[in-house]
mmCIF file of C-alpha atoms in Angstrom:
data_model
loop_
_atom_site.group_PDB
_atom_site.id
_atom_site.type_symbol
_atom_site.label_atom_id
_atom_site.label_comp_id
_atom_site.label_asym_id
_atom_site.label_seq_id
_atom_site.Cartn_x
_atom_site.Cartn_y
_atom_site.Cartn_z
ATOM 1 C CA THR A 1 114.928 106.972 84.114
ATOM 2 C CA ILE A 2 113.203 103.391 83.996
ATOM 3 C CA ASP A 3 110.058 105.510 85.238
ATOM 4 C CA HIS A 4 109.679 109.080 83.493
ATOM 5 C CA GLN A 5 106.652 110.116 83.342
ATOM 6 C CA TRP A 6 107.033 112.248 86.567
ATOM 7 C CA MET A 7 110.138 114.206 84.574
ATOM 8 C CA ASP A 8 109.226 116.954 83.316
ATOM 9 C CA LYS A 9 111.464 120.312 82.226
ATOM 10 C CA ALA A 10 111.997 121.727 85.479
ATOM 11 C CA PHE A 11 114.044 118.248 86.652
ATOM 12 C CA VAL A 12 116.363 118.813 83.050
ATOM 13 C CA GLN A 13 117.938 122.305 84.595
ATOM 14 C CA ARG A 14 118.397 120.909 88.061
ATOM 15 C CA LEU A 15 120.246 118.058 87.715
ATOM 16 C CA PHE A 16 122.112 119.462 84.305
ATOM 17 C CA ASN A 17 122.705 122.389 87.945
ATOM 18 C CA LEU A 18 124.217 119.406 89.794
ATOM 19 C CA PHE A 19 126.030 118.283 87.026
ATOM 20 C CA ILE A 20 127.706 121.732 86.473
ATOM 21 C CA ALA A 21 128.370 122.108 90.530
ATOM 22 C CA GLY A 22 129.595 118.714 91.231
ATOM 23 C CA THR A 23 132.657 119.195 88.290
ATOM 24 C CA ILE A 24 133.304 122.721 90.271
ATOM 25 C CA LEU A 25 133.097 121.031 93.888
ATOM 26 C CA SER A 26 135.750 117.871 91.803
ATOM 27 C CA CYS A 27 137.847 120.928 90.192
ATOM 28 C CA LEU A 28 138.268 123.530 92.753
ATOM 29 C CA LEU A 29 139.267 119.795 95.361
ATOM 30 C CA CYS A 30 142.217 119.745 92.776
ATOM 31 C CA ILE A 31 143.083 122.565 92.961
ATOM 32 C CA GLY A 32 142.581 122.723 96.488
ATOM 33 C CA ILE A 33 144.911 119.427 97.196
ATOM 34 C CA ALA A 34 147.173 120.313 94.325
ATOM 35 C CA LEU A 35 148.456 124.126 96.270
ATOM 36 C CA ASN A 36 148.085 121.941 100.012
ATOM 37 C CA LYS A 37 151.116 120.009 97.891
ATOM 38 C CA TYR A 38 152.916 122.729 96.285
ATOM 39 C CA ILE A 39 152.809 124.667 99.902
ATOM 40 C CA GLY A 40 154.452 122.510 100.922
ATOM 41 C CA GLY A 41 157.602 121.915 98.807
ATOM 42 C CA ALA A 42 156.740 119.811 95.918
ATOM 43 C CA ASP A 43 157.675 121.374 92.292
ATOM 44 C CA PHE A 44 154.693 123.001 89.754
ATOM 45 C CA THR A 45 154.344 119.660 87.920
ATOM 46 C CA VAL A 46 151.191 119.276 90.779
ATOM 47 C CA PHE A 47 148.742 121.313 89.039
ATOM 48 C CA TYR A 48 149.456 118.941 86.266
ATOM 49 C CA TYR A 49 147.972 116.135 84.313
ATOM 50 C CA LYS A 50 147.667 113.285 87.041
ATOM 51 C CA GLU A 51 148.939 114.761 89.434
ATOM 52 C CA LEU A 52 146.629 117.330 89.658
ATOM 53 C CA SER A 53 143.373 115.207 88.543
ATOM 54 C CA ILE A 54 143.035 113.025 91.125
ATOM 55 C CA PHE A 55 140.038 111.261 91.088
ATOM 56 C CA HIS A 56 139.722 110.108 87.608
ATOM 57 C CA HIS A 57 142.647 109.649 84.638
ATOM 58 C CA PRO A 58 142.625 113.261 83.593
ATOM 59 C CA SER A 59 140.903 111.591 80.017
ATOM 60 C CA TYR A 60 138.214 111.128 81.744
ATOM 61 C CA MET A 61 137.532 113.933 83.717
ATOM 62 C CA ALA A 62 138.700 116.291 81.066
ATOM 63 C CA MET A 63 135.511 114.277 79.225
ATOM 64 C CA TYR A 64 132.720 115.034 82.395
ATOM 65 C CA ILE A 65 133.939 118.846 82.463
ATOM 66 C CA ASN A 66 133.462 119.009 78.230
ATOM 67 C CA PHE A 67 130.148 117.670 78.323
ATOM 68 C CA ALA A 68 129.831 120.313 81.047
ATOM 69 C CA VAL A 69 130.009 123.124 78.929
ATOM 70 C CA VAL A 70 127.639 121.797 76.363
ATOM 71 C CA ILE A 71 125.748 121.879 79.233
ATOM 72 C CA ILE A 72 126.590 125.877 79.635
ATOM 73 C CA LEU A 73 126.778 126.488 75.944
ATOM 74 C CA TYR A 74 122.893 124.451 75.414
ATOM 75 C CA LYS A 75 122.205 126.854 78.595
ATOM 76 C CA LEU A 76 123.043 130.768 76.559
ATOM 77 C CA VAL A 77 122.543 129.584 72.833
ATOM 78 C CA SER A 78 118.707 128.974 74.425
ATOM 79 C CA ARG A 79 118.509 131.320 76.944
ATOM 80 C CA TRP A 80 120.557 133.597 75.831
ATOM 81 C CA ASN A 81 118.086 136.976 75.953
ATOM 82 C CA SER A 82 116.318 136.291 79.196
ATOM 83 C CA TYR A 83 120.281 136.119 81.519
ATOM 84 C CA SER A 84 120.870 139.475 82.902
ATOM 85 C CA PRO A 85 124.182 140.812 81.816
ATOM 86 C CA GLY A 86 125.660 139.599 85.355
ATOM 87 C CA TRP A 87 124.419 136.010 85.009
ATOM 88 C CA LYS A 88 126.399 136.439 82.209
ATOM 89 C CA VAL A 89 128.793 137.469 82.310
ATOM 90 C CA SER A 90 129.175 133.995 85.161
ATOM 91 C CA TRP A 91 129.088 131.219 82.502
ATOM 92 C CA LEU A 92 131.096 133.516 80.435
ATOM 93 C CA ALA A 93 133.650 133.213 83.310
ATOM 94 C CA LEU A 94 132.795 129.660 84.394
ATOM 95 C CA LEU A 95 133.642 128.278 80.355
ATOM 96 C CA ILE A 96 137.016 129.792 80.879
ATOM 97 C CA PHE A 97 137.279 128.193 84.318
ATOM 98 C CA PHE A 98 137.136 124.884 82.214
ATOM 99 C CA ASN A 99 139.212 126.059 79.373
ATOM 100 C CA VAL A 100 142.611 126.372 81.516
ATOM 101 C CA PHE A 101 141.184 123.223 83.567
ATOM 102 C CA ILE A 102 141.127 121.159 80.757
ATOM 103 C CA ILE A 103 144.361 122.394 79.612
ATOM 104 C CA THR A 104 146.444 121.862 82.927
ATOM 105 C CA LEU A 105 144.500 118.321 81.766
ATOM 106 C CA ALA A 106 146.800 118.371 79.458
ATOM 107 C CA SER A 107 144.684 116.048 78.145
ATOM 108 C CA LYS A 108 144.985 115.453 74.056
ATOM 109 C CA ALA A 109 142.159 114.146 73.558
ATOM 110 C CA GLY A 110 140.360 115.948 75.614
ATOM 111 C CA ILE A 111 141.605 120.002 74.303
ATOM 112 C CA ILE A 112 141.531 119.067 71.320
ATOM 113 C CA SER A 113 138.184 117.756 71.749
ATOM 114 C CA LEU A 114 136.806 121.310 72.910
ATOM 115 C CA GLY A 115 138.216 123.355 70.377
ATOM 116 C CA LEU A 116 136.079 120.933 68.161
ATOM 117 C CA VAL A 117 132.985 121.437 70.593
ATOM 118 C CA TYR A 118 133.447 125.778 70.323
ATOM 119 C CA LEU A 119 133.602 125.017 66.412
ATOM 120 C CA ILE A 120 130.295 122.750 66.525
ATOM 121 C CA ALA A 121 128.144 125.643 68.635
ATOM 122 C CA VAL A 122 129.991 128.454 66.817
ATOM 123 C CA SER A 123 128.220 126.330 63.570
ATOM 124 C CA TYR A 124 124.648 125.354 65.082
ATOM 125 C CA VAL A 125 124.052 128.895 66.069
ATOM 126 C CA ILE A 126 124.979 130.564 62.633
ATOM 127 C CA ALA A 127 123.122 127.683 60.808
ATOM 128 C CA ARG A 128 119.825 128.384 64.040
ATOM 129 C CA LYS A 129 120.482 132.240 63.295
ATOM 130 C CA LYS A 130 121.914 133.479 66.275
ATOM 131 C CA PHE A 131 124.441 135.409 64.446
ATOM 132 C CA SER A 132 124.512 137.078 67.925
ATOM 133 C CA LEU A 133 126.015 134.203 70.041
ATOM 134 C CA SER A 134 128.562 133.204 67.119
ATOM 135 C CA TRP A 135 130.998 135.163 68.379
ATOM 136 C CA VAL A 136 129.959 134.907 71.935
ATOM 137 C CA ILE A 137 131.579 130.872 71.407
ATOM 138 C CA GLY A 138 133.917 132.306 68.603
ATOM 139 C CA LEU A 139 135.780 134.149 71.509
ATOM 140 C CA MET A 140 135.676 131.349 73.989
ATOM 141 C CA LEU A 141 137.588 128.944 70.911
ATOM 142 C CA ALA A 142 140.006 131.872 70.862
ATOM 143 C CA ALA A 143 140.571 131.927 74.334
ATOM 144 C CA LEU A 144 140.774 128.470 74.604
ATOM 145 C CA ALA A 145 144.146 128.381 71.811
ATOM 146 C CA PHE A 146 145.566 131.258 73.777
ATOM 147 C CA LEU A 147 145.741 129.930 77.181
ATOM 148 C CA TYR A 148 147.494 126.115 75.422
ATOM 149 C CA MET A 149 150.153 128.418 74.313
ATOM 150 C CA PHE A 150 150.704 130.224 77.445
ATOM 151 C CA PHE A 151 150.341 127.057 79.982
ATOM 152 C CA PRO A 152 154.239 124.895 78.907
ATOM 153 C CA TYR A 153 153.518 121.226 80.363
ATOM 154 C CA SER A 154 150.244 121.447 78.073
ATOM 155 C CA TYR A 155 152.012 122.466 75.136
ATOM 156 C CA ASN A 156 155.004 120.265 75.229
ATOM 157 C CA ARG A 157 152.760 116.770 75.586
ATOM 158 C CA MET A 158 151.443 118.475 72.366
ATOM 159 C CA THR A 159 154.955 119.363 70.846
ATOM 160 C CA VAL A 160 156.661 115.808 72.051
ATOM 161 C CA ALA A 161 153.585 113.401 70.883
ATOM 162 C CA ARG A 162 153.943 115.004 67.402
ATOM 163 C CA ALA A 163 157.172 114.869 67.320
ATOM 164 C CA ALA A 164 157.474 110.706 68.571
ATOM 165 C CA VAL A 165 154.840 109.548 65.691
ATOM 166 C CA GLU A 166 156.935 111.371 62.513
ATOM 167 C CA GLN A 167 159.957 109.190 63.606
ATOM 168 C CA GLU A 168 160.629 106.659 60.601
ATOM 169 C CA GLU A 169 160.519 103.704 63.798
ATOM 170 C CA LEU A 170 158.167 104.327 66.862
ATOM 171 C CA ASP A 171 160.566 103.254 69.269
ATOM 172 C CA LYS A 172 159.302 100.415 71.139
ATOM 173 C CA GLU A 173 160.194 101.008 74.311
ATOM 174 C CA SER A 174 158.968 104.931 74.815
ATOM 175 C CA THR A 175 156.479 105.576 77.464
ATOM 176 C CA GLU A 176 154.802 108.510 75.623
ATOM 177 C CA GLY A 177 151.321 107.848 74.898
ATOM 178 C CA SER A 178 151.135 108.767 71.266
ATOM 179 C CA VAL A 179 153.247 106.679 70.674
ATOM 180 C CA LEU A 180 152.259 103.347 72.764
ATOM 181 C CA ARG A 181 148.626 104.318 71.376
ATOM 182 C CA MET A 182 149.574 103.828 68.114
ATOM 183 C CA LEU A 183 152.644 100.709 68.980
ATOM 184 C CA ILE A 184 148.622 99.539 71.125
ATOM 185 C CA TRP A 185 146.827 100.365 68.009
ATOM 186 C CA GLN A 186 149.175 98.019 65.442
ATOM 187 C CA SER A 187 149.451 95.480 67.593
ATOM 188 C CA SER A 188 145.366 95.224 68.544
ATOM 189 C CA PHE A 189 145.439 95.341 63.963
ATOM 190 C CA GLU A 190 147.431 92.080 64.398
ATOM 191 C CA ILE A 191 145.310 90.036 65.733
ATOM 192 C CA LEU A 192 142.153 91.176 64.065
ATOM 193 C CA GLU A 193 144.415 90.174 60.836
ATOM 194 C CA ASP A 194 143.815 86.265 62.154
ATOM 195 C CA HIS A 195 140.802 87.135 64.369
ATOM 196 C CA PHE A 196 138.528 89.447 61.668
ATOM 197 C CA LEU A 197 134.867 88.560 61.917
ATOM 198 C CA PHE A 198 134.228 87.194 65.171
ATOM 199 C CA GLY A 199 137.058 88.758 67.376
ATOM 200 C CA VAL A 200 139.088 86.158 69.993
ATOM 201 C CA GLY A 201 135.694 86.195 72.275
ATOM 202 C CA THR A 202 135.263 88.801 75.469
ATOM 203 C CA GLY A 203 137.564 86.246 78.193
ATOM 204 C CA ASP A 204 140.496 87.041 75.466
ATOM 205 C CA VAL A 205 141.793 90.250 74.717
ATOM 206 C CA ALA A 206 143.541 90.694 76.981
ATOM 207 C CA ASN A 207 145.791 87.321 77.138
ATOM 208 C CA ALA A 208 145.959 87.643 73.605
ATOM 209 C CA LEU A 209 147.313 91.486 73.593
ATOM 210 C CA MET A 210 149.841 90.731 76.457
ATOM 211 C CA GLU A 211 150.864 87.836 73.590
ATOM 212 C CA LYS A 212 151.488 90.055 71.268
ATOM 213 C CA TYR A 213 152.804 93.151 73.126
ATOM 214 C CA GLU A 214 156.035 90.512 74.112
ATOM 215 C CA GLU A 215 156.532 89.616 70.639
ATOM 216 C CA LYS A 216 156.452 93.061 70.217
ATOM 217 C CA GLY A 217 158.743 94.281 72.134
ATOM 218 C CA ILE A 218 156.588 96.696 73.873
ATOM 219 C CA THR A 219 157.533 96.423 77.304
ATOM 220 C CA LEU A 220 155.301 99.186 78.868
ATOM 221 C CA GLY A 221 152.340 97.216 77.390
ATOM 222 C CA VAL A 222 153.618 94.431 78.997
ATOM 223 C CA GLU A 223 153.825 94.997 82.544
ATOM 224 C CA GLN A 224 150.925 97.616 82.679
ATOM 225 C CA ARG A 225 147.934 94.764 80.271
ATOM 226 C CA LEU A 226 146.965 98.047 78.216
ATOM 227 C CA ASN A 227 143.551 97.376 77.260
ATOM 228 C CA ALA A 228 143.385 98.793 73.196
ATOM 229 C CA HIS A 229 142.804 101.687 74.067
ATOM 230 C CA ASN A 230 141.098 102.664 72.072
ATOM 231 C CA GLN A 231 137.102 101.067 72.411
ATOM 232 C CA PHE A 232 136.537 100.828 68.656
ATOM 233 C CA LEU A 233 140.181 98.434 68.393
ATOM 234 C CA GLN A 234 138.666 96.766 71.789
ATOM 235 C CA ILE A 235 135.247 95.823 71.041
ATOM 236 C CA TRP A 236 136.419 94.208 67.695
ATOM 237 C CA LEU A 237 139.021 92.540 68.968
ATOM 238 C CA ALA A 238 136.722 90.864 71.777
ATOM 239 C CA ILE A 239 133.198 90.111 69.760
ATOM 240 C CA GLY A 240 134.472 91.118 66.093
ATOM 241 C CA ILE A 241 133.009 92.320 63.381
ATOM 242 C CA PRO A 242 128.872 92.400 64.842
ATOM 243 C CA GLY A 243 130.340 94.185 67.801
ATOM 244 C CA LEU A 244 131.845 96.688 66.228
ATOM 245 C CA ILE A 245 128.369 97.339 64.149
ATOM 246 C CA THR A 246 126.393 97.310 67.217
ATOM 247 C CA LEU A 247 128.685 100.521 68.789
ATOM 248 C CA LEU A 248 128.475 102.548 65.659
ATOM 249 C CA LEU A 249 124.655 101.480 65.497
ATOM 250 C CA MET A 250 124.648 103.728 69.046
ATOM 251 C CA LEU A 251 125.971 106.511 68.436
ATOM 252 C CA LEU A 252 125.588 107.303 64.071
ATOM 253 C CA LEU A 253 121.850 106.006 64.688
ATOM 254 C CA PRO A 254 120.618 108.480 68.216
ATOM 255 C CA ALA A 255 123.004 111.236 66.923
ATOM 256 C CA TRP A 256 121.619 111.777 63.433
ATOM 257 C CA GLN A 257 118.144 112.016 65.279
ATOM 258 C CA ALA A 258 119.771 114.710 67.369
ATOM 259 C CA PHE A 259 120.983 116.033 64.932
ATOM 260 C CA ARG A 260 117.815 116.148 62.471
ATOM 261 C CA ARG A 261 116.115 117.955 65.823
ATOM 262 C CA TYR A 262 118.604 120.404 66.551
ATOM 263 C CA ASN A 263 119.232 119.166 69.885
ATOM 264 C CA LEU A 264 122.294 120.150 70.384
ATOM 265 C CA VAL A 265 123.393 118.844 73.969
ATOM 266 C CA TYR A 266 123.192 114.954 72.788
ATOM 267 C CA PHE A 267 124.652 115.519 69.831
ATOM 268 C CA LEU A 268 127.306 116.778 70.880
ATOM 269 C CA PHE A 269 127.130 114.303 73.494
ATOM 270 C CA LEU A 270 128.090 111.059 71.744
ATOM 271 C CA PHE A 271 130.271 113.475 69.736
ATOM 272 C CA ILE A 272 132.946 113.173 72.798
ATOM 273 C CA MET A 273 131.996 109.643 73.591
ATOM 274 C CA ALA A 274 132.550 108.445 70.213
ATOM 275 C CA PHE A 275 136.169 111.355 70.447
ATOM 276 C CA ASN A 276 136.946 109.949 73.678
ATOM 277 C CA PHE A 277 136.412 106.334 71.842
ATOM 278 C CA ILE A 278 138.689 106.884 69.212
ATOM 279 C CA PHE A 279 141.656 107.278 71.983
ATOM 280 C CA GLU A 280 140.538 105.054 74.727
ATOM 281 C CA SER A 281 138.658 102.084 75.567
ATOM 282 C CA MET A 282 136.516 104.447 77.907
ATOM 283 C CA LEU A 283 133.244 101.107 77.618
ATOM 284 C CA GLU A 284 136.401 98.945 79.883
ATOM 285 C CA ALA A 285 136.682 101.421 82.567
ATOM 286 C CA GLN A 286 133.707 102.618 85.870
ATOM 287 C CA SER A 287 134.327 106.440 85.074
ATOM 288 C CA GLY A 288 133.253 105.764 80.906
ATOM 289 C CA VAL A 289 130.546 103.052 82.472
ATOM 290 C CA VAL A 290 128.491 105.107 84.824
ATOM 291 C CA PHE A 291 129.317 108.231 82.440
ATOM 292 C CA TYR A 292 127.732 106.855 79.515
ATOM 293 C CA ALA A 293 125.007 104.706 80.222
ATOM 294 C CA PHE A 294 123.444 107.597 82.243
ATOM 295 C CA PHE A 295 123.634 110.085 80.712
ATOM 296 C CA ASN A 296 122.803 107.943 76.967
ATOM 297 C CA MET A 297 120.183 107.048 78.437
ATOM 298 C CA PHE A 298 118.610 109.695 80.558
ATOM 299 C CA LEU A 299 118.573 112.275 77.400
ATOM 300 C CA PHE A 300 117.540 110.084 74.759
ATOM 301 C CA ILE A 301 114.138 110.017 77.292
ATOM 302 C CA ALA A 302 114.577 113.699 78.027
ATOM 303 C CA LYS A 303 115.279 114.675 74.560
ATOM 304 C CA ASP A 304 111.242 116.827 74.034
ATOM 305 C CA LYS A 305 112.759 118.041 77.546
ATOM 306 C CA VAL A 306 115.577 119.959 75.605
ATOM 307 C CA GLU A 307 114.724 122.383 74.249
ATOM 308 C CA SER A 308 116.119 122.001 70.715
ATOM 309 C CA SER A 309 115.693 125.547 68.883
ATOM 310 C CA GLY A 310 116.924 127.936 71.878
ATOM 311 C CA SER A 311 112.081 128.955 72.642
#
């Protein structure tokens, strides 16, 4: 991306295709390894959540697959009329496959963000007066909801999280992810009461959180040395309001430009990142930093190479 004068539309499409191919291969490897474990005597949970996602935490894996879905939606929107019936069916089948895999990953943020991606895409095609495509993407959203109801492990994770969060008092010994996040967020805001403007410093965030966890009796937070599980809070804790404003501008300014240019891929990429930032400190791990840094710069540079109106 330093010398990008040679970059053309063909290269952008090749990179998109390679990312989709890599995502498919990763999913198939995860399924193959899970199947091998199951044949070897493991129970059916090897096809879900962390047991299934062998390369990354399920939240990161779901984020990658969501972006692969975005690329496919872009291809359908920009080239629907030029695809043969066979290619159309192939792309739609791949979307269904990705729907199923994200559901089996049982990442709550991944499932919700995928549904929102479809909703935004439907709104986009309606705004661009591509009504024939709106029902296709709407069908994918309906398929996601339908399939979700038939995967009890993933469904139960949602219902358990909802029940736990709705309790009058959060259980500080809970291992349920949503409850733990809320306890961590409460701890983060308590720290910010004394360090609102400039944070505690980049090298002191972990220690400040551990002290607060010990004070509040959040055992698992101390044992696993958990970060803020929210990128906005993480930045705020580290370098204060200036850092938080910078992060917001890094997301909002290019998102506004992408929206104005009808750049579906870049806008949805930034949406996926921002949504996941709410639930994970994505930029604290290489899996998040590399993905964001590469594709944010690539999509910014390639914005004129990505067809914006389906031409």
